[in-house]
Coordinates of C-alpha atoms in Angstrom, one line a residue:
X1 CA 0.5 0.1 -0.3
X2 CA 1.1 3.5 -0.7
X3 CA 1.9 6.1 1.0
X4 CA -0.3 9.5 -0.3
X5 CA 0.3 12.9 0.3
X6 CA -1.6 15.8 0.9
X7 CA -1.9 19.3 1.4
X8 CA -5.3 20.0 3.7
X9 CA -6.8 23.8 2.5
X10 CA -9.2 25.5 3.7
X11 CA -12.7 24.4 3.6
X12 CA -11.8 20.7 3.3
X13 CA -9.9 20.8 -0.1
X14 CA -7.6 18.6 -0.9
X15 CA -4.7 18.7 -3.0
X16 CA -2.9 16.3 -4.1
X17 CA 0.8 15.8 -3.9
X18 CA 1.5 12.2 -5.1
X19 CA 2.1 8.6 -3.1
X20 CA 5.1 7.1 -2.2
X21 CA 5.8 3.1 -2.0
X22 CA 8.4 3.8 1.0
X23 CA 7.6 5.7 4.0
X24 CA 10.8 7.2 4.5
X25 CA 10.5 9.2 0.8
X26 CA 7.1 10.2 1.7
X27 CA 8.3 11.6 5.2
X28 CA 10.9 13.4 3.4
X29 CA 8.7 14.9 1.3
X30 CA 6.0 15.8 4.2
X31 CA 8.6 17.4 6.1
X32 CA 10.0 19.5 3.3
X33 CA 6.7 20.9 2.5
X34 CA 5.6 21.6 6.0
X35 CA 8.7 23.5 6.2
X36 CA 8.1 25.6 3.3
X37 CA 4.4 26.4 4.1
X38 CA 5.2 27.7 8.0
X39 CA 3.3 27.5 10.8
X40 CA 0.8 30.7 9.7
X41 CA 0.1 29.4 6.5
X42 CA -3.3 27.4 7.9
X43 CA -2.0 24.9 5.4
X44 CA -2.3 21.4 6.9
X45 CA 0.5 18.8 5.3
X46 CA -0.6 15.0 5.9
X47 CA 0.5 11.5 4.4
X48 CA -2.0 8.7 4.3
X49 CA -1.7 4.7 4.0
X50 CA -4.1 3.2 2.0
X51 CA -4.9 1.0 -0.2
X52 CA -5.8 3.7 -3.3
X53 CA -6.2 7.4 -3.5
X54 CA -10.0 7.8 -3.1
X55 CA -9.7 5.9 0.2
X56 CA -6.7 8.1 1.5
X57 CA -9.0 11.5 0.2
X58 CA -12.5 9.8 2.2
X59 CA -10.4 9.2 5.5
X60 CA -8.4 12.8 5.5
X61 CA -11.8 14.2 4.8
X62 CA -14.3 12.6 7.6
X63 CA -14.2 14.4 10.7
X64 CA -12.9 13.0 13.5
X65 CA -13.6 12.8 17.3
X66 CA -12.9 14.9 19.8
X67 CA -11.3 12.1 22.5
X68 CA -11.4 12.7 26.2
X69 CA -9.3 11.0 27.6
X70 CA -9.8 9.9 31.7
X71 CA -12.4 8.4 33.3
X72 CA -15.4 8.1 32.5

Protein backbone atom coordinates (compact mmCIF):
# COMPACT_ATOMS: atom_id res chain seq x y z
CA UNK A 1 0.00 0.00 0.00
CA UNK A 2 1.41 3.39 -0.93
CA UNK A 3 1.67 6.52 1.18
CA UNK A 4 -0.34 9.46 -0.18
CA UNK A 5 0.72 13.03 0.56
CA UNK A 6 -1.77 15.92 0.59
CA UNK A 7 -2.02 19.56 1.52
CA UNK A 8 -5.22 20.20 3.49
CA UNK A 9 -6.41 23.63 2.46
CA UNK A 10 -9.09 25.78 4.08
CA UNK A 11 -12.72 24.80 3.46
CA UNK A 12 -11.91 21.05 3.41
CA UNK A 13 -10.10 21.11 0.08
CA UNK A 14 -7.33 18.66 -0.71
CA UNK A 15 -4.28 19.29 -2.87
CA UNK A 16 -2.79 15.97 -3.98
CA UNK A 17 1.02 16.05 -3.89
CA UNK A 18 1.92 12.47 -4.79
CA UNK A 19 2.16 8.86 -3.70
CA UNK A 20 5.23 7.01 -2.49
CA UNK A 21 5.94 3.34 -1.96
CA UNK A 22 8.50 3.89 0.79
CA UNK A 23 7.66 5.54 4.10
CA UNK A 24 11.02 7.33 4.22
CA UNK A 25 10.39 9.00 0.85
CA UNK A 26 6.91 10.19 1.86
CA UNK A 27 8.18 11.39 5.23
CA UNK A 28 10.94 13.45 3.59
CA UNK A 29 8.44 15.12 1.24
CA UNK A 30 6.03 15.88 4.10
CA UNK A 31 8.84 17.31 6.22
CA UNK A 32 10.08 19.56 3.39
CA UNK A 33 6.57 20.80 2.60
CA UNK A 34 5.84 21.56 6.25
CA UNK A 35 8.98 23.69 6.45
CA UNK A 36 8.06 25.41 3.17
CA UNK A 37 4.48 26.16 4.25
CA UNK A 38 5.34 27.50 7.70
CA UNK A 39 3.23 27.28 10.83
CA UNK A 40 1.12 30.38 10.22
CA UNK A 41 -0.07 29.55 6.70
CA UNK A 42 -3.17 27.63 7.78
CA UNK A 43 -2.21 24.78 5.45
CA UNK A 44 -1.68 21.31 6.90
CA UNK A 45 0.45 18.69 5.15
CA UNK A 46 -0.60 15.10 5.83
CA UNK A 47 0.51 11.64 4.81
CA UNK A 48 -2.01 8.80 4.58
CA UNK A 49 -1.29 5.08 4.22
CA UNK A 50 -4.19 3.66 2.20
CA UNK A 51 -4.99 1.11 -0.47
CA UNK A 52 -6.15 3.76 -2.98
CA UNK A 53 -6.15 7.49 -3.52
CA UNK A 54 -9.92 7.60 -3.07
CA UNK A 55 -9.68 5.86 0.31
CA UNK A 56 -6.97 8.26 1.44
CA UNK A 57 -9.10 11.26 0.49
CA UNK A 58 -12.17 9.82 2.23
CA UNK A 59 -10.22 9.26 5.44
CA UNK A 60 -8.69 12.74 5.35
CA UNK A 61 -12.07 14.42 4.80
CA UNK A 62 -13.93 12.44 7.48
CA UNK A 63 -14.36 14.56 10.63
CA UNK A 64 -12.64 13.14 13.68
CA UNK A 65 -14.32 12.89 17.05
CA UNK A 66 -12.82 14.84 19.92
CA UNK A 67 -11.56 12.17 22.24
CA UNK A 68 -11.54 12.74 25.96
CA UNK A 69 -8.98 10.66 27.76
CA UNK A 70 -9.78 9.85 31.36
CA UNK A 71 -12.53 8.46 33.52
CA UNK A 72 -16.08 8.40 32.20
